[in-house]
mmCIF file of C-alpha atoms and ligand atoms in Angstrom:
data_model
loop_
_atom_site.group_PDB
_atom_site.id
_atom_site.type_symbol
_atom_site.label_atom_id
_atom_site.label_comp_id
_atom_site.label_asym_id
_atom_site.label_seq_id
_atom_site.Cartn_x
_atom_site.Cartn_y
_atom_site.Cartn_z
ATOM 1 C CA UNK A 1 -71.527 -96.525 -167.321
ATOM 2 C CA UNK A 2 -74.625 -96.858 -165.546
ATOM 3 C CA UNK A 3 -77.144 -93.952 -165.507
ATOM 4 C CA UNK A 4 -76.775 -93.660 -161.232
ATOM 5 C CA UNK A 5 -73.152 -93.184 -162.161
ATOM 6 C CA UNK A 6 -73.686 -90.953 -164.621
ATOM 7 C CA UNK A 7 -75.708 -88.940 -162.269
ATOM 8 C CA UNK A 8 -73.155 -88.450 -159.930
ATOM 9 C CA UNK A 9 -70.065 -88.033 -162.205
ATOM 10 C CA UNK A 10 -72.597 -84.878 -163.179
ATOM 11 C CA UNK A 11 -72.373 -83.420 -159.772
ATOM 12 C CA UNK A 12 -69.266 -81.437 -158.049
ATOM 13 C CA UNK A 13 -69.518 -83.848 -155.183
ATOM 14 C CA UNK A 14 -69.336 -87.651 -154.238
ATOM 15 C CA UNK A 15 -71.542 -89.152 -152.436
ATOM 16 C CA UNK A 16 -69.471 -89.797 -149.690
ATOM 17 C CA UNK A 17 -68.681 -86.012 -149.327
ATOM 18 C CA UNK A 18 -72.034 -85.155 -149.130
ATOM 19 C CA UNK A 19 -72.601 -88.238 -146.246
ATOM 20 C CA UNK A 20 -70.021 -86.521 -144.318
ATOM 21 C CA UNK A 21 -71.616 -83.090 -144.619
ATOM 22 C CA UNK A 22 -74.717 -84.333 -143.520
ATOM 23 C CA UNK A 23 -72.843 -85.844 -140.580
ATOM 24 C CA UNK A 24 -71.333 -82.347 -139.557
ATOM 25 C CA UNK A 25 -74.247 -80.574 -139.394
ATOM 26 C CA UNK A 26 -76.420 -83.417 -137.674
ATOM 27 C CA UNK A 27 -74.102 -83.095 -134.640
ATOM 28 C CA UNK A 28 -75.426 -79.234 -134.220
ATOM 29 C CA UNK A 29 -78.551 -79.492 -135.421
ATOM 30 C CA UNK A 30 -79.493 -82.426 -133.929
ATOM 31 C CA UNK A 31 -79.885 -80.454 -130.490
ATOM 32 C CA UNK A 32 -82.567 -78.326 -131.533
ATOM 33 C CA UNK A 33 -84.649 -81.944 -133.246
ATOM 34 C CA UNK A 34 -83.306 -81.395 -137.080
ATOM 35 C CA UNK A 35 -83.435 -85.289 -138.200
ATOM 36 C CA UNK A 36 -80.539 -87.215 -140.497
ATOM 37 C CA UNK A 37 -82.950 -86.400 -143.345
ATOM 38 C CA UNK A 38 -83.207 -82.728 -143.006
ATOM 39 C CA UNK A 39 -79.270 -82.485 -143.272
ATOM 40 C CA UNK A 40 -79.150 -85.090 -146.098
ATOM 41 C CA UNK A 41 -81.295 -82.316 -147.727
ATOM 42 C CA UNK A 42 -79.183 -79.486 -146.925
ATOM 43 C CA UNK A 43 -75.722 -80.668 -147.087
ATOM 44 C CA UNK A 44 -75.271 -80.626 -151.076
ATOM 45 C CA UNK A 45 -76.106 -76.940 -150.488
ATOM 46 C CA UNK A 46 -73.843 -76.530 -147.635
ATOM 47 C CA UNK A 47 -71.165 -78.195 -149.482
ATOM 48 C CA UNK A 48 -70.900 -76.332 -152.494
ATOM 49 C CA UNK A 49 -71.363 -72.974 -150.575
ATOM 50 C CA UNK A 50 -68.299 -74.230 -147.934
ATOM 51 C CA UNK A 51 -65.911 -75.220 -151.063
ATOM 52 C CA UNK A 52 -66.744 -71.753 -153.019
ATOM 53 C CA UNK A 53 -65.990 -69.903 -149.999
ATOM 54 C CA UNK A 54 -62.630 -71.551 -149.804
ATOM 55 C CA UNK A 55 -62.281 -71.041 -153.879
ATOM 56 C CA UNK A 56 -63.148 -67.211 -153.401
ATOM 57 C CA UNK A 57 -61.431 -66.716 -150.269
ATOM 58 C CA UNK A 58 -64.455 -65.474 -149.141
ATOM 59 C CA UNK A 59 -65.881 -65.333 -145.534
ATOM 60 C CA UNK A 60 -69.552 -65.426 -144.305
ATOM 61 C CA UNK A 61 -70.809 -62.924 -141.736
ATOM 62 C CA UNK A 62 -74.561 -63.924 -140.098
ATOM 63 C CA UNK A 63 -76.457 -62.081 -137.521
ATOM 64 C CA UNK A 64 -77.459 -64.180 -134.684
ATOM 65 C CA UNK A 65 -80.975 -63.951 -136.153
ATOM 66 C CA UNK A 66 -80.076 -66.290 -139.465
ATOM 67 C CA UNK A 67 -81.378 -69.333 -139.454
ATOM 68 C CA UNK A 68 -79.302 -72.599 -137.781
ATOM 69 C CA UNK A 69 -79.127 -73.705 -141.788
ATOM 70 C CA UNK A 70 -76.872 -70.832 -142.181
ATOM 71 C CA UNK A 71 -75.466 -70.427 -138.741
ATOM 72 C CA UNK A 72 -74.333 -74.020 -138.315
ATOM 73 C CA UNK A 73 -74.334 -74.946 -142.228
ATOM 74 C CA UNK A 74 -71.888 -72.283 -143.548
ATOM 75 C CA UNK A 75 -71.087 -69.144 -141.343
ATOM 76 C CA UNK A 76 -67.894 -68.778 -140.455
ATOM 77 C CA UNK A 77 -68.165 -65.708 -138.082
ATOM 78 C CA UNK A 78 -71.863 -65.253 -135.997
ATOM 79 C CA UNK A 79 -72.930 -62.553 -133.974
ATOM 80 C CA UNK A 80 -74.833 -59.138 -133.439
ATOM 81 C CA UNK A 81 -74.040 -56.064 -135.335
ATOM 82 C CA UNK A 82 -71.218 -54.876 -133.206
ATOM 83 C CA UNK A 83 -69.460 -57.722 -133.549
ATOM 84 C CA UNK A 84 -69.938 -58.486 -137.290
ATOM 85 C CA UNK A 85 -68.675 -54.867 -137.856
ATOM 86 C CA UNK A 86 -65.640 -55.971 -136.239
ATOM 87 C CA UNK A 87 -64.809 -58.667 -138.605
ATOM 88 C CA UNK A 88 -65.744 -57.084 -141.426
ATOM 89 C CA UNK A 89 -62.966 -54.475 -140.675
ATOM 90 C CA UNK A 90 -60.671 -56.549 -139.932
ATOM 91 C CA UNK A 91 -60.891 -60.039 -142.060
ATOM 92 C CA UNK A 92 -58.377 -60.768 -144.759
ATOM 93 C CA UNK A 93 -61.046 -61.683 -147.314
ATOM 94 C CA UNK A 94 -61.441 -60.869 -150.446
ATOM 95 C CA UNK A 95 -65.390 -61.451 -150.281
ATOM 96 C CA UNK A 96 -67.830 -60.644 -147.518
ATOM 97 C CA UNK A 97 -71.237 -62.260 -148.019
ATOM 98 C CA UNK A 98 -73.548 -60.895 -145.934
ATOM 99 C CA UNK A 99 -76.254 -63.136 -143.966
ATOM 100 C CA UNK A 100 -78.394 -60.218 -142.395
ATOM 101 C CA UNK A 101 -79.691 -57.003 -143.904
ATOM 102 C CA UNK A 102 -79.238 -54.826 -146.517
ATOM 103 C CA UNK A 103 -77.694 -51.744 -143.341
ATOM 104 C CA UNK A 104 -75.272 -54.677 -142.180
ATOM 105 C CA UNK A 105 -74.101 -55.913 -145.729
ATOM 106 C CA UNK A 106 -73.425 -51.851 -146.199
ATOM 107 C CA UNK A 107 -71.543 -51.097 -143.001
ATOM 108 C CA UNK A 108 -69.074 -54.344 -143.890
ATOM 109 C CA UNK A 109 -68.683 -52.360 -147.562
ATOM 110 C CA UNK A 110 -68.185 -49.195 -145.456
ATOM 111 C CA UNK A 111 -65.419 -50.699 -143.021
ATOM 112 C CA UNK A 112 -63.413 -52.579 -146.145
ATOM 113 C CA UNK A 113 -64.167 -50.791 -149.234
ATOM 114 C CA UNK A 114 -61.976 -52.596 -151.169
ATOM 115 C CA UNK A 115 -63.557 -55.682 -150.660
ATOM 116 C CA UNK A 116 -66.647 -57.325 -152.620
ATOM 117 C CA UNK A 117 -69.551 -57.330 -150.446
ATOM 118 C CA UNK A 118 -72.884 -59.747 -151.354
ATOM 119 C CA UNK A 119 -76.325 -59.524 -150.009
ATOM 120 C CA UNK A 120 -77.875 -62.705 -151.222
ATOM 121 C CA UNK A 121 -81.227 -60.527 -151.222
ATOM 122 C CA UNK A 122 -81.753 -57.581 -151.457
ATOM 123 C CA UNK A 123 -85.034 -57.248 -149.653
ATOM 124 C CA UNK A 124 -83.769 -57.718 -146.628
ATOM 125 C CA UNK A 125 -84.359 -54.782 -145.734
ATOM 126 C CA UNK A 126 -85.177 -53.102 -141.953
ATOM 127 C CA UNK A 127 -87.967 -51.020 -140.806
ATOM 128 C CA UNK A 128 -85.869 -49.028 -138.644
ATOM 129 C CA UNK A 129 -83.422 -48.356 -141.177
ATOM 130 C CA UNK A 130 -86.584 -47.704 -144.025
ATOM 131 C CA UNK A 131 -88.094 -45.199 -141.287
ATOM 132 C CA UNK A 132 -85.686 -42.149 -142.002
ATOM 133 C CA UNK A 133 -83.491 -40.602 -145.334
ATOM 134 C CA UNK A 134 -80.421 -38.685 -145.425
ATOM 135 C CA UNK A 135 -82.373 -35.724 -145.980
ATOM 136 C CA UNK A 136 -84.826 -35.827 -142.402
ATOM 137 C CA UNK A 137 -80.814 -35.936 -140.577
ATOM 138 C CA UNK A 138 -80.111 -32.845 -142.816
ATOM 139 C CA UNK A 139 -83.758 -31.437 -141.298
ATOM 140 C CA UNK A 140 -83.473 -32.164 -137.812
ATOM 141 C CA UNK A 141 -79.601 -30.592 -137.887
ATOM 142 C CA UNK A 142 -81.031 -27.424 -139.080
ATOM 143 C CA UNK A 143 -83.623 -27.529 -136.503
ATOM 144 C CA UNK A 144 -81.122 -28.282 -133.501
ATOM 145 C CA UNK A 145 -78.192 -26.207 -134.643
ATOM 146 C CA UNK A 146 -74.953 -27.713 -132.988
ATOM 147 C CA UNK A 147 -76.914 -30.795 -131.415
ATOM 148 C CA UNK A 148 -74.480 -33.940 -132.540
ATOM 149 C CA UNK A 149 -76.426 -36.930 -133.940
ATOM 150 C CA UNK A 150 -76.217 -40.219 -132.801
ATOM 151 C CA UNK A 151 -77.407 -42.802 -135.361
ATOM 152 C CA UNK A 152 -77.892 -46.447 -134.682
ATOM 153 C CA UNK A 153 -76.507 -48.660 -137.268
ATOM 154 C CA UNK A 154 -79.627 -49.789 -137.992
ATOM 155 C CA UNK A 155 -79.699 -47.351 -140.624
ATOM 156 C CA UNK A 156 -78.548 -46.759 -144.380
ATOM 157 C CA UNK A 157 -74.831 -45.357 -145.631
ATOM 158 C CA UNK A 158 -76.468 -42.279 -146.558
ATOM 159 C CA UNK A 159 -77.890 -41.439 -143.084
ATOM 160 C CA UNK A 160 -74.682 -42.723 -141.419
ATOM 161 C CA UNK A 161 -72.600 -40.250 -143.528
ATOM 162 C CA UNK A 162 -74.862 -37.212 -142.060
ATOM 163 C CA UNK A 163 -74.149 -38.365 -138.277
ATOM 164 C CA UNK A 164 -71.768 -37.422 -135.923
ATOM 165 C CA UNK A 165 -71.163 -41.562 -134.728
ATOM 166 C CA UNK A 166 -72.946 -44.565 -134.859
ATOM 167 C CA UNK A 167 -73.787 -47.071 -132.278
ATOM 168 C CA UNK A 168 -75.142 -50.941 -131.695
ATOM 169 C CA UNK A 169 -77.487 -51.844 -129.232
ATOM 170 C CA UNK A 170 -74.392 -53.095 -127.378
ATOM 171 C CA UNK A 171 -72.753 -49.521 -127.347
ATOM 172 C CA UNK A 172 -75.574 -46.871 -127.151
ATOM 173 C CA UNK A 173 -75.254 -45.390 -124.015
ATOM 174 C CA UNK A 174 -71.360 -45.328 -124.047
ATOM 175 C CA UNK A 175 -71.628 -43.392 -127.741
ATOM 176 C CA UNK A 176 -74.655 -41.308 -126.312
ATOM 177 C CA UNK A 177 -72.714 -40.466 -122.947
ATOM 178 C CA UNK A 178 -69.462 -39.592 -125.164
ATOM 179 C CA UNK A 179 -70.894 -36.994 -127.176
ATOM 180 C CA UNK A 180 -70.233 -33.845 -126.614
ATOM 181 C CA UNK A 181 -72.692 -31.113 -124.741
ATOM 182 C CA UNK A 182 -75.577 -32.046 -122.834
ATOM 183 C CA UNK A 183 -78.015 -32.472 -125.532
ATOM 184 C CA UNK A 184 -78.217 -35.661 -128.446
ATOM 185 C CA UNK A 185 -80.565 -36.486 -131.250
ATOM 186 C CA UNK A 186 -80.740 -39.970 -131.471
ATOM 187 C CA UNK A 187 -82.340 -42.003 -134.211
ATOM 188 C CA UNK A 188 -84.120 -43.774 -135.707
ATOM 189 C CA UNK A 189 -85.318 -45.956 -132.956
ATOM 190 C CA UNK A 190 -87.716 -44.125 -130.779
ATOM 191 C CA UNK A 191 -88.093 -46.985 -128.106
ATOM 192 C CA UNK A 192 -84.652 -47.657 -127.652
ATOM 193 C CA UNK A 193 -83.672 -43.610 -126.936
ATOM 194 C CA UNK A 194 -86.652 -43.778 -124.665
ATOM 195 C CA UNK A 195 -84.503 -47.499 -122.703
ATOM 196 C CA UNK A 196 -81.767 -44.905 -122.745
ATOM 197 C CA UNK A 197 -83.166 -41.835 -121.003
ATOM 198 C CA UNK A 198 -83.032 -43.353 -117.567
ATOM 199 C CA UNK A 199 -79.549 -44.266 -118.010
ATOM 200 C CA UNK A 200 -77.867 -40.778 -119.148
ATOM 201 C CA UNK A 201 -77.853 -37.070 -118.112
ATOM 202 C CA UNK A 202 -78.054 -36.125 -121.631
ATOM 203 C CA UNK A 203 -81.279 -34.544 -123.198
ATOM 204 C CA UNK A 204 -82.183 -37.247 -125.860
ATOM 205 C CA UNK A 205 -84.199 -36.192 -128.852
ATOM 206 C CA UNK A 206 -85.808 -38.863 -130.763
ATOM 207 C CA UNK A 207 -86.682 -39.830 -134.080
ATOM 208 C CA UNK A 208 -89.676 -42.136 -134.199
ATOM 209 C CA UNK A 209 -88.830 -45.505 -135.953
ATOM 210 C CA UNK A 210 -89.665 -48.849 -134.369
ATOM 211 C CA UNK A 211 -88.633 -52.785 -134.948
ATOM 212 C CA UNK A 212 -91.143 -54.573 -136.459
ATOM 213 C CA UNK A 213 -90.428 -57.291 -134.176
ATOM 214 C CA UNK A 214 -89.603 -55.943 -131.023
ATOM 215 C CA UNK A 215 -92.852 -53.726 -131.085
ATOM 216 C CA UNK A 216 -94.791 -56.656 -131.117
ATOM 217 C CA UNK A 217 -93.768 -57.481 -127.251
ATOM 218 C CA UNK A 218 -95.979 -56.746 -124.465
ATOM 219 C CA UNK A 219 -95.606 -56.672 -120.242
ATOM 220 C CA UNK A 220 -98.643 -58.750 -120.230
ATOM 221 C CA UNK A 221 -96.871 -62.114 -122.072
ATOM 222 C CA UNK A 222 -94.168 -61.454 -119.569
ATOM 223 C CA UNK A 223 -96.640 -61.117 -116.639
ATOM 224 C CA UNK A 224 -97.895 -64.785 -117.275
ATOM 225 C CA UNK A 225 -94.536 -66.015 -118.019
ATOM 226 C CA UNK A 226 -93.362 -65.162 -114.975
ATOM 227 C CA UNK A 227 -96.212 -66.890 -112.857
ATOM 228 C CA UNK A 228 -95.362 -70.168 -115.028
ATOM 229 C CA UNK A 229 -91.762 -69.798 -114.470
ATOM 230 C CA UNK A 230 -91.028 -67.652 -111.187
ATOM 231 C CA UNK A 231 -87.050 -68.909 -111.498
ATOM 232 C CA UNK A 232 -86.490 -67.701 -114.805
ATOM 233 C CA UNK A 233 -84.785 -65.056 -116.052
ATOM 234 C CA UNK A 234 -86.343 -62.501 -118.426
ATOM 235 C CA UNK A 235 -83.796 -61.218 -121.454
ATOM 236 C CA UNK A 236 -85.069 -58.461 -123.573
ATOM 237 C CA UNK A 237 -83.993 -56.782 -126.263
ATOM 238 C CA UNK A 238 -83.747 -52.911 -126.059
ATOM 239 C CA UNK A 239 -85.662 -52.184 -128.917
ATOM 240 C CA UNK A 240 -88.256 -53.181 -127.037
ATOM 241 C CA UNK A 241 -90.737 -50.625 -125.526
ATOM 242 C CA UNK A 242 -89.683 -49.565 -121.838
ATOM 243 C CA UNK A 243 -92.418 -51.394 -119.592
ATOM 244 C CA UNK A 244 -91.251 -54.907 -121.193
ATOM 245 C CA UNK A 245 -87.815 -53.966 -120.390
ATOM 246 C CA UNK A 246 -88.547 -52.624 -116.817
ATOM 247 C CA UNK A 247 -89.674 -56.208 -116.213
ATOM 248 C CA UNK A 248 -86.745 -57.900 -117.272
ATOM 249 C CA UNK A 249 -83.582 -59.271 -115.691
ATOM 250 C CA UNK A 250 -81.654 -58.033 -118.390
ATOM 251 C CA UNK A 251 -81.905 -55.836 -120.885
ATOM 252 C CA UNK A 252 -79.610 -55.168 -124.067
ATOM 253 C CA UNK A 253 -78.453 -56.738 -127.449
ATOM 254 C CA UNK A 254 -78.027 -59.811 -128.700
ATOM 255 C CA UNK A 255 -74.112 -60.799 -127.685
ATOM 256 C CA UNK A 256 -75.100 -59.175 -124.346
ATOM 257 C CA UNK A 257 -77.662 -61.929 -123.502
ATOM 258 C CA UNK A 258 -75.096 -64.445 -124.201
ATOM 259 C CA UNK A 259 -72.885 -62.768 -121.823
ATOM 260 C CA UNK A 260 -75.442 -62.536 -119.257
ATOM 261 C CA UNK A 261 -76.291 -66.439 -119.981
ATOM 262 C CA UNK A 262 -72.707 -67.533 -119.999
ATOM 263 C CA UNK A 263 -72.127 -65.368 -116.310
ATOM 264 C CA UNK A 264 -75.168 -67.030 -114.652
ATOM 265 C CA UNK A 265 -74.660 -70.364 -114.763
ATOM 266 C CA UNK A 266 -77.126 -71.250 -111.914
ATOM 267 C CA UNK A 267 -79.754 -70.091 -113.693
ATOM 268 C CA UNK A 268 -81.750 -73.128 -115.760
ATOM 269 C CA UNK A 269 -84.506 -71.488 -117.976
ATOM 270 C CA UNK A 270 -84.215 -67.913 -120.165
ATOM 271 C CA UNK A 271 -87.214 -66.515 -122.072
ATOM 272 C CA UNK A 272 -86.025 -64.664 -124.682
ATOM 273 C CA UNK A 273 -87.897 -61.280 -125.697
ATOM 274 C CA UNK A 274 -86.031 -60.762 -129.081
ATOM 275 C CA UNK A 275 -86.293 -62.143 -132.873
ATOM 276 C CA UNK A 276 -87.171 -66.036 -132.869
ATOM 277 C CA UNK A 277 -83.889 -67.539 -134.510
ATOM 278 C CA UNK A 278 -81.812 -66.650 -131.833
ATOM 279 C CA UNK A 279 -83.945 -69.056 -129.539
ATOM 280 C CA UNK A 280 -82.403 -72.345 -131.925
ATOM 281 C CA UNK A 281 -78.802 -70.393 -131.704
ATOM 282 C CA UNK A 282 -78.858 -70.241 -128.298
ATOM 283 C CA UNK A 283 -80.056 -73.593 -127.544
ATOM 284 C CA UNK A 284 -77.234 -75.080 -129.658
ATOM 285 C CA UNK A 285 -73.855 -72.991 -127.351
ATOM 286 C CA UNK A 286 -75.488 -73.914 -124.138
ATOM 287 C CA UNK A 287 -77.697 -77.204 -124.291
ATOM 288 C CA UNK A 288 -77.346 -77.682 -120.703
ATOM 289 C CA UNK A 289 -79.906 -74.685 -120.579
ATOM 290 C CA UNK A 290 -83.818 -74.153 -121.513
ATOM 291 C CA UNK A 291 -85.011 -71.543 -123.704
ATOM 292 C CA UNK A 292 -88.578 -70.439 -123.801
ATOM 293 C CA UNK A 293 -88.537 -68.264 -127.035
ATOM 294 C CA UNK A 294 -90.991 -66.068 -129.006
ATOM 295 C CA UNK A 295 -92.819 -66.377 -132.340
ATOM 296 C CA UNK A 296 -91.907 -63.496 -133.853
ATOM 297 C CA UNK A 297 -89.906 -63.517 -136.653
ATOM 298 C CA UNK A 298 -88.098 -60.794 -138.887
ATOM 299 C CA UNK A 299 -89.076 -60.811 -142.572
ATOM 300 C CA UNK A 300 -86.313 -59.273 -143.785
ATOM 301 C CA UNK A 301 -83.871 -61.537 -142.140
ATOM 302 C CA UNK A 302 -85.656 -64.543 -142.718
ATOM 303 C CA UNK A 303 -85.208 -63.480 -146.895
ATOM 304 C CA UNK A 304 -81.488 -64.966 -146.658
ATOM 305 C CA UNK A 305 -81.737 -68.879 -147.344
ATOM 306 C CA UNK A 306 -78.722 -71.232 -148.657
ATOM 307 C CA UNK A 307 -79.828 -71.174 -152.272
ATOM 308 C CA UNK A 308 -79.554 -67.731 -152.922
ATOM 309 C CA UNK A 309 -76.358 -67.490 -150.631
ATOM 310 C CA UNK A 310 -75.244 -69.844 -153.471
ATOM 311 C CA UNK A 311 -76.736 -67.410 -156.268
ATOM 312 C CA UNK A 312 -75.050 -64.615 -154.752
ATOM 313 C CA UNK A 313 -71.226 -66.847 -154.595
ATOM 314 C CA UNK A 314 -71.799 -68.686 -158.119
ATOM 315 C CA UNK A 315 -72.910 -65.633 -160.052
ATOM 316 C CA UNK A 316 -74.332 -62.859 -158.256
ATOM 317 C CA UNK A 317 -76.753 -59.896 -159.911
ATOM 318 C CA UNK A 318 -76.216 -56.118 -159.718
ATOM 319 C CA UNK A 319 -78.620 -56.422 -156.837
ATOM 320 C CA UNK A 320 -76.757 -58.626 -154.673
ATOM 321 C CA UNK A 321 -73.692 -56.603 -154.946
ATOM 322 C CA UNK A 322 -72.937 -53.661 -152.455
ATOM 323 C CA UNK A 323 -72.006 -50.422 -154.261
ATOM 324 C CA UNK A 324 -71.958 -47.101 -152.092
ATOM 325 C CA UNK A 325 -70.706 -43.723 -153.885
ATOM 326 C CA UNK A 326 -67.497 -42.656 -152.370
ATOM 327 C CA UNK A 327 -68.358 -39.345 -150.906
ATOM 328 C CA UNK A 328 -71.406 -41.544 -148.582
ATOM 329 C CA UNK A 329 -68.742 -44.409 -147.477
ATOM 330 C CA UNK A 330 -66.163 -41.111 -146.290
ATOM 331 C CA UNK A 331 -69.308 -39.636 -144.223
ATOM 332 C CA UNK A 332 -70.612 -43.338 -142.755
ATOM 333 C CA UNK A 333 -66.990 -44.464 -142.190
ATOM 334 C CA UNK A 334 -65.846 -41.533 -140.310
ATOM 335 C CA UNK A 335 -69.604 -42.083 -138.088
ATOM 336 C CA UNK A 336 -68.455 -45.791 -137.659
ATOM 337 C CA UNK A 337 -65.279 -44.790 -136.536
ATOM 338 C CA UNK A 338 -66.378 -43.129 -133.906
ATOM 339 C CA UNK A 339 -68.257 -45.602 -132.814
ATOM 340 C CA UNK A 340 -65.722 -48.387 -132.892
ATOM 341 C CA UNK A 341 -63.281 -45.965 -130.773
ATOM 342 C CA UNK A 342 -66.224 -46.277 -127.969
ATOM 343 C CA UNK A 343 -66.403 -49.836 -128.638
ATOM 344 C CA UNK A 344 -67.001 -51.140 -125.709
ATOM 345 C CA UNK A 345 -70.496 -52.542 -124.578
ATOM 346 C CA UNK A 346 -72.534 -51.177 -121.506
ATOM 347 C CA UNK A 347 -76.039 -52.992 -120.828
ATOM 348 C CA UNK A 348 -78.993 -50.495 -119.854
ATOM 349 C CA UNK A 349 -80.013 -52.991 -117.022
HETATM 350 S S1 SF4 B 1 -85.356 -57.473 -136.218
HETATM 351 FE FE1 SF4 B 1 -86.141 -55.357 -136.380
HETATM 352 S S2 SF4 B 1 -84.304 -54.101 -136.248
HETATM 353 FE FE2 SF4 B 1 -83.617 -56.169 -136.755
HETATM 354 S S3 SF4 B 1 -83.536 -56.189 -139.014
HETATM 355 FE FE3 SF4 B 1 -85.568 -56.965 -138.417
HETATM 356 S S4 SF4 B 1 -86.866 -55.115 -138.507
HETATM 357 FE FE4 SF4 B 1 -84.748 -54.399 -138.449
#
C-alpha cells in the first residue's frame, strides 16, 4: 500500500467526497468571490460536521451574523433571534448546536429543555446581555412597584426569569404595546427603547446597555452615502441610535430587512447599517441585488468557526454545554412564552 493511500484510508472521507463538498459550497460561495481553493480548504471540515449532525440527529441553528463558512457550509436553519427561537422550540432534534451567542444558545435550552444544547464557545458572549444581572431587574422592580418588565432576549436566563416577557427586535413594540398599564421598563438596550418611544403611548423606562456594533453607526456615514447613492435604500438596525434610524428607509431586525428587500424589488442597491456578515448572507439570497455593507463586526459572534463547531459535536467540554438550574429555565420560559404568544413582527419604520 502506498503511503498516499495510506493517508487517505486514515481519514473518514474519500477523496471524491470531499471533491463534491467542495463543489456544493463553491456554488454559494462563489457569489460573494470565495475561489475553488478556499472550499477545497473548508470542505473536509464541512464534511465531517454535515455527517455528525446526521449521526447525532442533531440540527444547527446560526444567526444571520455567522459567517457564509457556517451559513452555507453546515447550517441547517438561518435567521435572527425570533426566528431561531422558533426552531429551537419546535425541532425534533436531539442536539441543538448553537452558531450565535452564549443568550441565543440559552433561550434554545430554555424552549427544549430536554434537549442537549452546544455553544462551540463560550465567549461569545453580548454586551447587551453582559450590561445587566438578575439582581438590577430585582432593583428596578422594587423601585417601580407594579411596572411589568419587558426584557429583550438579548439577555441571560437569569434576567429573563425576573421579566414579565421577552421580545426580538422583530417583536418589541407589539410585546411593549401588549403589556399591561401605561407604563414599561424596558431593558437592557437603551437605544432601542429610545427607536420605540415614538412608536407607543406607553411610558418607557430604560435600562442603559448598548450594542457594541450598532453604537458604532453615525448620521454622518449615512449623509455621504446618500449623496453617492441618492436611489438607494437605507436599512438599519434598531439598535442603532435614533438619528441613524430617522434617516433610514427602514428600520428593524435582521429577517425584517429581508422582508423589506424581498417586497421592493425595484429597488437595485441596499446599504446595510447592521453587523458585517449579514452583508455576504444577503448577497448570496438575492444576487440580482447590490449591497453596500459596513465594517463592523461582532466579536462575540465572530468566536464561532467550523473547528470548534466540530470540538463542540466530536467531544464537547463542560463549557460548551448549556446547563441552566431549573427554577431560572421556569422564570425565562414563562417570559419567552409570552413573547412567542405576541409573535408577530411590527417594524418601527
Ligand atoms: S451584534 Fe451587538 S447585540 Fe448582537 S451579539 Fe454582538 S454585541 Fe450583542
Amino acid at each position: 500500500m502506498s503511503v498516499e493511500t495510506l493517508k487517505w484510508t486514515s481519514l473518514p472521507y474519500t477523496e471524491t467526497q470531499i471533491a463534491d463538498e467542495a463543489a456544493r459550497l463553491h456554488s454559494q460561495l462563489s457569489i460573494i468571490g470565495w475561489s475553488p481553493v478556499e472550499c477545497s480548504l473548508i470542505a473536509p471540515l464541512t464534511w465531517e460536521i454535515n455527517k455528525l449532525k446526521r449521526e447525532m440527529n442533531a440540527v444547527i441553528l446560526a444567526h444571520s451574523y455567522q459567517t457564509p463558512d457556517i451559513i452555507y457550509g453546515i447550517a441547517d436553519h438561518v435567521g435572527d433571534s425570533l426566528g431561531l427561537s422558533q426552531v429551537a422550540a419546535t425541532t425534533d432534534a436531539d442536539v441543538v448546536v448553537f452558531c450565535g451567542v452564549k443568550f441565543m444558545a440559552e433561550t434554545a435550552k430554555i424552549l427544549s429543555p430536554e434537549k442537549t444544547v452546544l455553544l462551540p464557545d463560550d465567549r461569545a458572549g453580548c454586551s447587551l446581555a453582559a450590561s445587566i444581572t438578575a439582581e438590577d431587574v430585582r432593583e428596578l422592580k422594587r423601585q417601580y412597584p407594579g411596572v411589568p418588565v419587558v426584557c429583550y432576549v438579548n439577555t441571560y436566563a437569569e434576567v429573563k426569569a425576573e421579566c414579565d416577557a421577552c421580545c426580538t427586535s422583530a417583536n418589541a413594540l407589539a410585546v411593549v404595546n401588549d403589556m399591561e398599564g401605561d407604563r414599561v421598563i424596558f431593558l437592557p438596550d437603551t437605544l432601542m427603547a429610545q427607536n420605540l418611544r415614538p412608536h407607543t403611548d406607553k411610558e418607557i423606562i430604560a435600562w442603559n446597555g448598548t450594542c457594541v456594533v450598532h453604537e458604532n453607526f453615525g448620521s454622518a456615514e449615512l449623509e455621504a452615502f446618500r449623496g453617492q447613492y441618492p436611489d438607494a435604500k437605507v436599512l438599519a438596525h434598531t439598535e442603532c441610535v435614533p438619528e441613524v434610524v430617522a434617516q433610514a428607509d427602514m428600520a428593524g431586525s435582521t429577517s425584517g430587512m429581508e422582508r423589506y428587500i424581498a417586497e421592493h424589488e425595484e429597488a437595485k442597491t441596499f446599504m446595510l447599517v447592521t453587523e458585517c456578515g449579514m452583508t455576504d448572507k444577503l448577497k448570496v439570497q438575492f444576487p440580482d441585488r447590490d449591497f453596500i455593507g459596513t465594517c463592523v463586526l461582532c466579536p462575540f459572534m465572530k468566536k464561532i468557526e467550523l473547528r470548534n463547531v466540530l470540538t463542540a459535536m466530536k467531544n464537547p467540554d463542560s463549557s460548551q454545554v448549556i446547563e441552566l438550574d431549573r427554577q431560572v429555565i421556569n422564570g425565562a420560559r414563562r417570559s419567552l412564552d409570552r413573547m412567542l404568544q405576541v409573535g408577530r413582527a411590527e417594524r418601527v419604520k
